């Protein structure tokens, strides 16, 4: 027999007095000799539903002994609730106990507040907590909204490969994919590993970004995006870095940096509105328990203009700020988190789109500006977390692209396909990458990206 989702029941989709079956897990039980009050949740929404089981039920003795996370199928009558904060409850006519919790005293997810560190050590059980349940629903809502945004705006979704031979960001932070014997790989006469004997006949890696591949589709279908897992072997043990994270990467043809920046702002506002409209239950929990003000912040963000600022002006602001930064500020530096956060939190008090960075700190594919020193790059910096988006207009002029590749020691022959886009009907184009976990962390107020991805992979922490 089919059963009702608790979200639908609480949203009033069923008429009063209807007989319903619901299935889920016990959050809490209170009982006395006459009644048991069971809070049952099934993950479809933040709130559990209250079920009242009276002592006439044949298995009342077992019901009264239920503990957190026992699984149940409950049939009963939908009635109005007299309790505060809930409009409906179920008067049970049958409580089928599907699975008991063995040894409730040692059950790792006992109903109390656990630290996020403790939850990470129980990655298989943490989805049962209020925190991870709420994160999961918000993450899903954001992902669906992102796809909807691009679909409504004429973008095609492109599946870019996870296994690749190119290092998009040129930072050498790639995980190697190899079937060679790791201890005794075949060697060439010159002492290098002989990858011609490897699975792909050459070195292969997990992708750090789908951008270069998605550009090929952009230069034919005009508006495209990729949204998938990306991998970075960067040894950054911070609250903002993962070794495996998801990235949203749109790419737009016939576009300059301003168009790319507007797309980023527009998309962010669209997804903020979606989460406010669809997941207020979870957002209220984050506001109360994780970070005060997340709801207000999202509302403000959907209404305000994101400030645009040139990198050069940002350096001036930092120099004149009178702040003592750990990393000294001068034109040409790669801004660190403390600088980004100063700009977004203290100076602007909202998201900033920082543009036109020095070329020497940016990737080879970014379009050189007329000053010869900066590139048409942009980062979106958000208060509380720093950079959530990095993007640029791409270098569409072959001679300048080649010169830049030589400067950074890339072999143009390896990128013949990327160069071909500039040889055959080149167009100005650009795009950006949104770190999906940083977005989820920003929206929920959760401090560490490890707590907004189901199974975090970070240095020395990957488990099953
Ligand atoms: O600035 P990044 O490195 O840009 C690119 O990869 C471009 N190819 C994107 C493009 O233009 N299509 O990374 C983009 C975003 C960052 O702003 C950040 O939010 C996120 O990806 N990011 C990470 N998130 C979690 N863990 C990491 N190790 C991350 N590295 C980058």
Short mmCIF file of C-alpha atoms and ligand atoms in Angstrom, two decimals:
data_model
loop_
_atom_site.label_atom_id
_atom_site.label_comp_id
_atom_site.label_asym_id
_atom_site.label_seq_id
_atom_site.Cartn_x
_atom_site.Cartn_y
_atom_site.Cartn_z
CA UNK A 1 0.00 0.00 0.00
CA UNK A 2 1.31 3.44 -0.82
CA UNK A 3 1.96 5.82 2.02
CA UNK A 4 1.89 9.59 2.43
CA UNK A 5 4.98 11.79 2.69
CA UNK A 6 4.99 13.69 5.99
CA UNK A 7 5.72 16.93 4.11
CA UNK A 8 2.44 16.50 2.20
CA UNK A 9 0.49 15.67 5.35
CA UNK A 10 1.83 18.73 7.22
CA UNK A 11 1.24 20.94 4.17
CA UNK A 12 -2.46 20.11 4.35
CA UNK A 13 -2.65 18.04 1.16
CA UNK A 14 -4.96 15.48 2.79
CA UNK A 15 -8.45 16.17 4.17
CA UNK A 16 -9.12 15.88 7.89
CA UNK A 17 -10.56 12.54 9.05
CA UNK A 18 -8.84 10.73 6.17
CA UNK A 19 -7.18 7.42 7.02
CA UNK A 20 -3.50 7.62 6.11
CA UNK A 21 -0.42 5.47 6.31
CA UNK A 22 2.91 7.16 6.99
CA UNK A 23 6.32 5.55 7.27
CA UNK A 24 9.42 6.87 8.90
CA UNK A 25 11.69 6.89 11.93
CA UNK A 26 11.03 7.86 15.51
CA UNK A 27 12.57 11.14 16.54
CA UNK A 28 11.24 11.08 20.12
CA UNK A 29 8.62 9.17 22.14
CA UNK A 30 6.89 10.16 25.35
CA UNK A 31 4.54 7.70 26.94
CA UNK A 32 2.35 7.18 29.99
CA UNK A 33 0.12 4.21 30.81
CA UNK A 34 -2.65 5.58 28.55
CA UNK A 35 -0.96 7.26 25.59
CA UNK A 36 2.28 7.37 23.63
CA UNK A 37 3.23 10.51 21.68
CA UNK A 38 5.53 9.62 18.82
CA UNK A 39 7.32 12.23 16.74
CA UNK A 40 7.87 10.57 13.39
CA UNK A 41 10.03 11.96 10.57
CA UNK A 42 10.71 10.71 7.07
CA UNK A 43 13.18 13.35 5.83
CA UNK A 44 10.70 14.97 3.44
CA UNK A 45 10.61 18.16 5.54
CA UNK A 46 12.18 19.53 8.70
CA UNK A 47 9.30 18.87 11.07
CA UNK A 48 8.25 15.46 12.31
CA UNK A 49 4.54 14.69 12.66
CA UNK A 50 3.06 13.86 16.02
CA UNK A 51 1.30 10.51 16.26
CA UNK A 52 -0.87 9.58 19.21
CA UNK A 53 -1.08 5.89 20.03
CA UNK A 54 -3.42 4.87 22.82
CA UNK A 55 -3.14 1.90 25.12
CA UNK A 56 -5.97 0.02 23.35
CA UNK A 57 -3.56 -0.86 20.56
CA UNK A 58 -2.63 -4.53 20.83
CA UNK A 59 1.11 -3.85 20.77
CA UNK A 60 0.99 -0.81 23.10
CA UNK A 61 3.55 -2.32 25.46
CA UNK A 62 6.13 -2.41 22.64
CA UNK A 63 5.13 1.03 21.35
CA UNK A 64 5.74 2.56 24.76
CA UNK A 65 9.28 1.19 24.68
CA UNK A 66 10.23 2.61 21.26
CA UNK A 67 13.41 4.66 21.05
CA UNK A 68 14.91 7.19 18.63
CA UNK A 69 15.38 5.90 15.05
CA UNK A 70 13.14 2.83 15.32
CA UNK A 71 11.37 2.53 11.96
CA UNK A 72 7.58 2.39 11.83
CA UNK A 73 4.59 2.19 9.50
CA UNK A 74 1.65 3.97 11.07
CA UNK A 75 -1.93 3.94 9.90
CA UNK A 76 -4.37 6.33 11.50
CA UNK A 77 -6.79 9.21 11.22
CA UNK A 78 -5.65 12.71 10.33
CA UNK A 79 -6.91 15.18 12.93
CA UNK A 80 -6.35 18.80 13.81
CA UNK A 81 -3.61 19.24 16.37
CA UNK A 82 -4.23 20.99 19.65
CA UNK A 83 -0.45 21.32 20.13
CA UNK A 84 1.46 24.53 19.44
CA UNK A 85 3.29 24.95 16.13
CA UNK A 86 1.67 22.05 14.33
CA UNK A 87 -1.67 21.96 12.58
CA UNK A 88 -2.11 18.22 12.05
CA UNK A 89 -1.48 14.99 13.91
CA UNK A 90 -2.34 11.34 13.44
CA UNK A 91 -4.41 9.19 15.79
CA UNK A 92 -2.96 5.77 15.21
CA UNK A 93 -5.14 2.73 14.59
CA UNK A 94 -2.14 0.56 13.81
CA UNK A 95 1.57 0.92 14.60
CA UNK A 96 3.71 -1.59 12.78
CA UNK A 97 7.23 -1.77 14.15
CA UNK A 98 9.49 -2.39 11.18
CA UNK A 99 12.94 -2.11 12.72
CA UNK A 100 14.06 -1.68 16.31
CA UNK A 101 17.28 0.03 17.38
CA UNK A 102 19.48 -2.50 19.06
CA UNK A 103 21.05 -1.30 22.26
CA UNK A 104 19.66 2.28 22.32
CA UNK A 105 22.13 3.23 25.06
CA UNK A 106 25.07 2.92 22.68
CA UNK A 107 23.25 4.20 19.54
CA UNK A 108 25.66 6.84 18.17
CA UNK A 109 22.89 9.24 17.11
CA UNK A 110 21.13 9.49 20.47
CA UNK A 111 18.85 12.55 20.51
CA UNK A 112 21.19 15.25 21.78
CA UNK A 113 23.36 17.88 20.18
CA UNK A 114 26.49 16.37 18.63
CA UNK A 115 29.52 18.32 17.45
CA UNK A 116 30.07 18.48 13.67
CA UNK A 117 33.41 16.73 14.22
CA UNK A 118 31.63 13.83 15.91
CA UNK A 119 29.07 13.69 13.09
CA UNK A 120 31.83 13.54 10.46
CA UNK A 121 33.18 10.43 12.18
CA UNK A 122 29.75 8.83 11.70
CA UNK A 123 29.23 9.82 8.06
CA UNK A 124 26.83 6.91 7.48
CA UNK A 125 24.54 7.85 10.37
CA UNK A 126 24.74 11.64 10.30
CA UNK A 127 22.02 12.03 7.60
CA UNK A 128 19.60 11.18 10.44
CA UNK A 129 20.34 14.39 12.34
CA UNK A 130 18.34 17.60 12.03
CA UNK A 131 21.44 19.41 10.82
CA UNK A 132 22.42 17.10 7.99
CA UNK A 133 18.78 16.51 7.01
CA UNK A 134 18.27 20.26 6.63
CA UNK A 135 21.57 20.71 4.75
CA UNK A 136 20.62 17.90 2.39
CA UNK A 137 17.24 19.39 1.51
CA UNK A 138 18.72 22.86 0.99
CA UNK A 139 21.54 21.43 -1.12
CA UNK A 140 19.00 19.61 -3.28
CA UNK A 141 16.84 22.73 -3.59
CA UNK A 142 19.86 24.79 -4.69
CA UNK A 143 20.97 22.19 -7.24
CA UNK A 144 17.48 21.95 -8.75
CA UNK A 145 17.20 25.75 -8.85
CA UNK A 146 20.55 26.01 -10.64
CA UNK A 147 19.42 23.60 -13.35
CA UNK A 148 16.09 25.45 -13.60
CA UNK A 149 17.82 28.82 -13.90
CA UNK A 150 19.97 27.68 -16.78
CA UNK A 151 17.13 25.83 -18.46
CA UNK A 152 14.88 28.89 -18.29
CA UNK A 153 17.65 31.06 -19.70
CA UNK A 154 18.43 28.92 -22.75
CA UNK A 155 21.58 27.11 -21.55
CA UNK A 156 22.32 23.51 -22.58
CA UNK A 157 23.70 21.19 -19.88
CA UNK A 158 26.92 19.52 -21.05
CA UNK A 159 28.44 16.47 -19.37
CA UNK A 160 32.16 17.24 -19.33
CA UNK A 161 34.58 14.41 -18.59
CA UNK A 162 35.91 13.55 -15.17
CA UNK A 163 39.03 11.87 -16.56
CA UNK A 164 41.20 14.31 -18.49
CA UNK A 165 44.71 14.97 -19.71
CA UNK A 166 44.65 18.77 -19.23
CA UNK A 167 45.29 20.84 -16.12
CA UNK A 168 42.77 23.64 -16.61
CA UNK A 169 43.98 25.83 -13.79
CA UNK A 170 47.67 25.07 -14.38
CA UNK A 171 48.25 24.73 -10.66
CA UNK A 172 49.50 21.13 -10.76
CA UNK A 173 46.89 20.01 -8.23
CA UNK A 174 45.67 16.96 -10.13
CA UNK A 175 45.00 13.43 -8.89
CA UNK A 176 46.55 10.90 -11.28
CA UNK A 177 44.38 8.14 -12.73
CA UNK A 178 46.55 5.16 -13.54
CA UNK A 179 46.45 1.39 -13.80
CA UNK A 180 50.24 1.10 -13.61
CA UNK A 181 51.90 -0.64 -10.69
CA UNK A 182 52.37 2.22 -8.24
CA UNK A 183 55.50 0.71 -6.66
CA UNK A 184 57.27 -0.58 -9.78
CA UNK A 185 55.90 1.35 -12.79
CA UNK A 186 57.49 0.74 -16.22
CA UNK A 187 60.33 3.19 -16.76
CA UNK A 188 61.77 4.89 -19.83
CA UNK A 189 65.54 4.99 -20.46
CA UNK A 190 65.63 8.58 -19.20
CA UNK A 191 64.32 7.50 -15.78
CA UNK A 192 60.76 8.81 -16.27
CA UNK A 193 57.65 6.68 -15.83
CA UNK A 194 56.53 5.21 -19.16
CA UNK A 195 52.87 6.17 -19.40
CA UNK A 196 52.57 4.77 -22.91
CA UNK A 197 51.93 1.46 -21.11
CA UNK A 198 49.20 3.00 -18.95
CA UNK A 199 45.47 2.48 -19.57
CA UNK A 200 45.02 5.57 -21.76
CA UNK A 201 48.49 5.38 -23.31
CA UNK A 202 49.42 8.67 -21.63
CA UNK A 203 49.11 10.43 -18.29
CA UNK A 204 45.54 10.95 -17.15
CA UNK A 205 44.03 12.82 -14.21
CA UNK A 206 40.78 13.65 -12.46
CA UNK A 207 39.54 16.99 -13.74
CA UNK A 208 40.03 20.20 -11.73
CA UNK A 209 37.42 22.01 -13.84
CA UNK A 210 35.16 21.25 -16.81
CA UNK A 211 35.77 24.68 -18.29
CA UNK A 212 38.12 23.91 -21.19
CA UNK A 213 35.83 21.14 -22.38
CA UNK A 214 32.67 23.17 -21.96
CA UNK A 215 34.21 25.98 -24.01
CA UNK A 216 34.18 23.67 -27.04
CA UNK A 217 30.40 23.32 -26.74
CA UNK A 218 29.97 27.02 -25.99
CA UNK A 219 31.65 27.81 -29.31
CA UNK A 220 28.85 25.91 -31.09
CA UNK A 221 25.75 26.07 -28.88
CA UNK A 222 26.29 29.61 -27.51
CA UNK A 223 25.00 29.11 -23.94
CA UNK A 224 26.08 26.00 -22.06
CA UNK A 225 26.97 24.87 -18.55
CA UNK A 226 28.45 21.91 -16.78
CA UNK A 227 27.66 20.89 -13.20
CA UNK A 228 29.58 18.00 -11.76
CA UNK A 229 32.29 16.82 -9.40
CA UNK A 230 35.79 18.27 -9.67
CA UNK A 231 38.93 17.26 -7.84
CA UNK A 232 41.91 19.12 -6.42
CA UNK A 233 44.93 17.57 -4.77
CA UNK A 234 45.67 20.81 -2.93
CA UNK A 235 46.81 20.24 0.59
CA UNK A 236 44.56 22.93 2.06
CA UNK A 237 43.19 21.86 5.38
CA UNK A 238 40.70 24.70 5.68
CA UNK A 239 36.98 25.05 6.24
CA UNK A 240 36.58 26.15 2.57
CA UNK A 241 38.51 23.43 0.74
CA UNK A 242 37.62 19.91 -0.30
CA UNK A 243 39.59 17.46 -2.43
CA UNK A 244 36.33 16.54 -4.21
CA UNK A 245 33.77 19.30 -4.69
CA UNK A 246 31.00 20.14 -7.12
CA UNK A 247 31.29 23.02 -9.53
CA UNK A 248 28.70 24.85 -11.64
CA UNK A 249 30.35 26.24 -14.76
CA UNK A 250 28.34 28.21 -17.32
CA UNK A 251 30.01 29.43 -20.52
CA UNK A 252 28.51 32.13 -22.74
CA UNK A 253 29.43 32.97 -26.35
CA UNK A 254 29.46 36.55 -27.68
CA UNK A 255 29.97 37.73 -24.11
CA UNK A 256 32.36 40.03 -22.28
CA UNK A 257 33.31 40.16 -18.60
CA UNK A 258 30.34 42.37 -17.70
CA UNK A 259 27.91 39.81 -19.15
CA UNK A 260 29.60 37.02 -17.20
CA UNK A 261 29.43 39.02 -13.96
CA UNK A 262 25.74 39.83 -14.51
CA UNK A 263 24.98 36.16 -15.14
CA UNK A 264 26.68 35.24 -11.84
CA UNK A 265 24.68 37.85 -9.92
CA UNK A 266 21.43 36.91 -11.62
CA UNK A 267 21.90 33.18 -11.01
CA UNK A 268 22.78 33.67 -7.35
CA UNK A 269 19.70 35.84 -6.76
CA UNK A 270 17.52 33.27 -8.53
CA UNK A 271 18.72 30.42 -6.32
CA UNK A 272 18.47 32.52 -3.15
CA UNK A 273 14.85 33.26 -4.00
CA UNK A 274 14.18 29.59 -4.67
CA UNK A 275 15.53 28.49 -1.31
CA UNK A 276 13.56 31.22 0.48
CA UNK A 277 10.39 30.08 -1.30
CA UNK A 278 10.89 26.34 -0.89
CA UNK A 279 12.90 25.62 2.26
CA UNK A 280 11.87 28.14 4.88
CA UNK A 281 11.46 25.27 7.38
CA UNK A 282 15.14 24.38 7.12
CA UNK A 283 16.30 28.01 6.91
CA UNK A 284 14.53 28.82 10.17
CA UNK A 285 16.42 25.97 11.82
CA UNK A 286 19.74 27.33 10.51
CA UNK A 287 18.80 30.79 11.72
CA UNK A 288 18.02 29.50 15.20
CA UNK A 289 20.73 26.90 15.65
CA UNK A 290 23.58 27.58 13.24
CA UNK A 291 23.92 31.26 12.39
CA UNK A 292 21.60 34.04 13.42
CA UNK A 293 20.47 36.15 10.48
CA UNK A 294 20.78 33.74 7.55
CA UNK A 295 17.19 34.33 6.46
CA UNK A 296 17.49 38.11 6.62
CA UNK A 297 20.79 37.96 4.74
CA UNK A 298 19.27 35.94 1.91
CA UNK A 299 16.36 38.35 1.63
CA UNK A 300 18.69 41.35 1.49
CA UNK A 301 20.87 39.66 -1.11
CA UNK A 302 17.96 39.11 -3.47
CA UNK A 303 17.19 42.83 -3.38
CA UNK A 304 20.60 44.55 -3.42
CA UNK A 305 23.03 45.19 -6.26
CA UNK A 306 26.32 43.34 -5.96
CA UNK A 307 29.12 45.89 -5.82
CA UNK A 308 31.71 45.69 -8.65
CA UNK A 309 35.25 46.70 -7.83
CA UNK A 310 38.56 46.61 -9.68
CA UNK A 311 41.38 44.58 -8.12
CA UNK A 312 43.58 47.71 -8.24
CA UNK A 313 41.01 49.71 -6.24
CA UNK A 314 40.65 46.81 -3.79
CA UNK A 315 44.41 46.89 -3.13
CA UNK A 316 44.14 50.62 -2.41
CA UNK A 317 41.27 50.03 0.00
CA UNK A 318 43.20 47.29 1.81
CA UNK A 319 46.33 49.46 2.02
CA UNK A 320 44.37 52.38 3.43
CA UNK A 321 42.28 50.22 5.78
CA UNK A 322 44.69 50.54 8.71
CA UNK A 323 44.17 46.80 9.31
CA UNK A 324 47.06 44.56 10.23
CA UNK A 325 46.85 41.60 7.87
CA UNK A 326 48.84 38.40 8.32
CA UNK A 327 49.80 38.50 4.61
CA UNK A 328 51.11 41.92 3.55
CA UNK A 329 49.20 43.75 0.83
CA UNK A 330 50.74 45.03 -2.39
CA UNK A 331 49.62 45.19 -6.02
CA UNK A 332 50.21 41.81 -7.61
CA UNK A 333 49.42 39.57 -4.63
CA UNK A 334 46.88 36.81 -4.78
CA UNK A 335 44.34 37.97 -2.20
CA UNK A 336 44.05 35.66 0.74
CA UNK A 337 40.92 34.86 2.68
CA UNK A 338 41.51 37.63 5.27
CA UNK A 339 41.70 40.25 2.47
CA UNK A 340 38.63 38.93 0.70
CA UNK A 341 36.67 38.87 3.90
CA UNK A 342 37.73 42.39 4.84
CA UNK A 343 36.48 43.68 1.50
CA UNK A 344 33.15 41.81 1.62
CA UNK A 345 32.43 42.03 5.34
CA UNK A 346 33.95 45.30 6.55
CA UNK A 347 34.25 47.50 3.50
CA UNK A 348 31.14 46.66 1.48
CA UNK A 349 28.99 44.68 3.91
CA UNK A 350 27.75 42.39 1.14
CA UNK A 351 28.97 40.43 -1.86
CA UNK A 352 31.61 42.06 -4.06
CA UNK A 353 32.48 41.22 -7.63
CA UNK A 354 36.19 41.87 -7.88
CA UNK A 355 37.46 42.32 -11.45
CA UNK A 356 40.57 42.75 -13.58
CA UNK A 357 43.26 40.91 -11.68
CA UNK A 358 47.02 40.96 -12.44
CA UNK A 359 47.67 38.42 -15.19
CA UNK A 360 50.55 36.77 -13.36
CA UNK A 361 48.33 35.38 -10.61
CA UNK A 362 45.65 34.07 -12.95
CA UNK A 363 45.24 31.14 -15.35
CA UNK A 364 46.56 31.15 -18.93
CA UNK A 365 43.13 31.24 -20.59
CA UNK A 366 41.98 34.63 -19.28
CA UNK A 367 41.69 37.52 -21.74
CA UNK A 368 44.52 40.05 -21.54
CA UNK A 369 43.28 43.61 -20.96
CA UNK A 370 44.58 46.55 -23.02
CA UNK A 371 46.91 47.60 -20.18
CA UNK A 372 48.93 44.40 -20.80
CA UNK A 373 49.13 43.82 -17.02
CA UNK A 374 45.68 42.66 -16.02
CA UNK A 375 43.20 40.07 -17.28
CA UNK A 376 39.41 40.18 -17.58
CA UNK A 377 38.87 37.96 -14.53
CA UNK A 378 36.25 38.23 -11.85
CA UNK A 379 35.69 36.65 -8.44
CA UNK A 380 32.53 36.89 -6.36
CA UNK A 381 33.45 37.36 -2.72
CA UNK A 382 30.79 36.73 -0.11
CA UNK A 383 30.82 37.86 3.52
CA UNK A 384 31.64 35.05 5.92
CA UNK A 385 33.18 32.73 3.38
CA UNK A 386 35.20 34.73 0.82
CA UNK A 387 35.42 33.57 -2.78
CA UNK A 388 32.45 31.54 -3.98
CA UNK A 389 32.80 32.18 -7.73
CA UNK A 390 35.79 32.58 -10.01
CA UNK A 391 35.40 33.39 -13.69
CA UNK A 392 36.68 35.36 -16.66
CA UNK A 393 36.34 36.39 -20.24
CA UNK A 394 38.49 33.90 -22.17
CA UNK A 395 41.41 34.81 -24.41
CA UNK A 396 39.89 34.48 -27.90
CA UNK A 397 42.95 35.79 -29.85
CA UNK A 398 45.20 32.92 -30.91
CA UNK A 399 48.49 34.84 -30.97
CA UNK A 400 47.99 36.22 -27.47
CA UNK A 401 46.84 32.83 -26.15
CA UNK A 402 49.96 31.17 -27.61
CA UNK A 403 52.24 33.80 -26.09
CA UNK A 404 50.61 33.28 -22.71
CA UNK A 405 50.94 29.50 -22.96
CA UNK A 406 54.64 29.87 -23.66
CA UNK A 407 54.98 32.18 -20.65
CA UNK A 408 53.52 29.55 -18.32
CA UNK A 409 55.36 26.64 -19.97
CA UNK A 410 52.34 24.93 -21.49
CA UNK A 411 52.89 23.06 -24.72
CA UNK A 412 50.44 24.52 -27.31
CA UNK A 413 50.44 21.15 -29.11
CA UNK A 414 48.78 19.53 -26.10
CA UNK A 415 46.04 22.12 -26.40
CA UNK A 416 45.60 21.93 -30.20
CA UNK A 417 41.85 21.41 -29.74
CA UNK A 418 41.54 24.44 -27.46
CA UNK A 419 43.56 26.52 -29.94
CA UNK A 420 41.31 25.33 -32.80
CA UNK A 421 38.40 27.18 -31.16
CA UNK A 422 40.44 30.36 -31.79
CA UNK A 423 41.34 29.34 -35.35
CA UNK A 424 37.89 28.51 -36.65
CA UNK A 425 35.33 31.24 -36.06
CA UNK A 426 36.65 32.57 -32.76
CA UNK A 427 34.24 34.59 -30.64
CA UNK A 428 34.53 36.55 -27.43
CA UNK A 429 33.22 34.31 -24.70
CA UNK A 430 33.46 33.75 -20.99
CA UNK A 431 32.08 31.99 -17.97
CA UNK A 432 32.59 31.23 -14.33
CA UNK A 433 32.84 28.44 -11.79
CA UNK A 434 30.68 28.43 -8.68
CA UNK A 435 31.94 26.24 -5.85
CA UNK A 436 28.70 24.47 -4.99
CA UNK A 437 29.67 23.54 -1.42
CA UNK A 438 30.73 27.12 -0.71
CA UNK A 439 27.30 28.23 -1.90
CA UNK A 440 25.54 25.71 0.36
CA UNK A 441 27.72 26.76 3.31
CA UNK A 442 26.94 30.41 2.62
CA UNK A 443 23.19 29.87 2.37
CA UNK A 444 22.96 27.72 5.52
CA UNK A 445 25.55 29.50 7.64
CA UNK A 446 27.30 26.15 8.20
CA UNK A 447 30.95 26.98 8.87
CA UNK A 448 32.76 24.10 7.18
CA UNK A 449 32.23 22.80 3.63
CA UNK A 450 32.84 19.28 4.97
CA UNK A 451 29.41 19.45 6.56
CA UNK A 452 27.50 20.38 3.42
CA UNK A 453 28.61 17.51 1.15
CA UNK A 454 27.35 13.98 1.91
CA UNK A 455 30.77 12.31 2.02
CA UNK A 456 33.59 14.84 2.41
CA UNK A 457 36.98 14.09 0.88
CA UNK A 458 39.81 16.16 2.30
CA UNK A 459 43.48 15.48 3.09
CA UNK A 460 43.74 12.35 5.27
CA UNK A 461 39.98 12.11 5.77
CA UNK A 462 38.40 10.05 2.97
CA UNK A 463 36.46 7.11 4.38
CA UNK A 464 34.07 4.71 2.68
O1 LIG B 1 38.51 29.88 -9.17
P1 LIG B 1 38.50 28.45 -9.65
O2 LIG B 1 39.74 27.67 -9.51
O3 LIG B 1 38.02 28.55 -11.16
C1 LIG B 1 38.00 27.54 -12.06
O4 LIG B 1 38.19 26.37 -11.84
C2 LIG B 1 37.53 28.00 -13.41
N1 LIG B 1 38.00 27.04 -14.42
C3 LIG B 1 36.03 28.13 -13.39
C4 LIG B 1 35.46 28.65 -14.68
O5 LIG B 1 35.73 29.79 -15.04
N2 LIG B 1 34.68 27.86 -15.37
O6 LIG B 1 37.33 27.66 -8.91
C5 LIG B 1 35.99 28.11 -9.00
C6 LIG B 1 35.31 28.01 -7.65
C7 LIG B 1 35.95 28.84 -6.57
O7 LIG B 1 35.46 30.17 -6.60
C8 LIG B 1 35.49 28.13 -5.31
O8 LIG B 1 34.18 28.53 -4.95
C9 LIG B 1 35.44 26.69 -5.75
O9 LIG B 1 35.40 26.68 -7.16
N3 LIG B 1 36.62 25.95 -5.29
C10 LIG B 1 36.59 25.05 -4.29
N4 LIG B 1 35.59 24.64 -3.49
C11 LIG B 1 35.87 23.70 -2.56
N5 LIG B 1 37.10 23.15 -2.40
C12 LIG B 1 38.13 23.52 -3.19
N6 LIG B 1 39.34 22.92 -3.05
C13 LIG B 1 37.90 24.51 -4.19
N7 LIG B 1 38.67 25.10 -5.13
C14 LIG B 1 37.87 25.96 -5.78
#
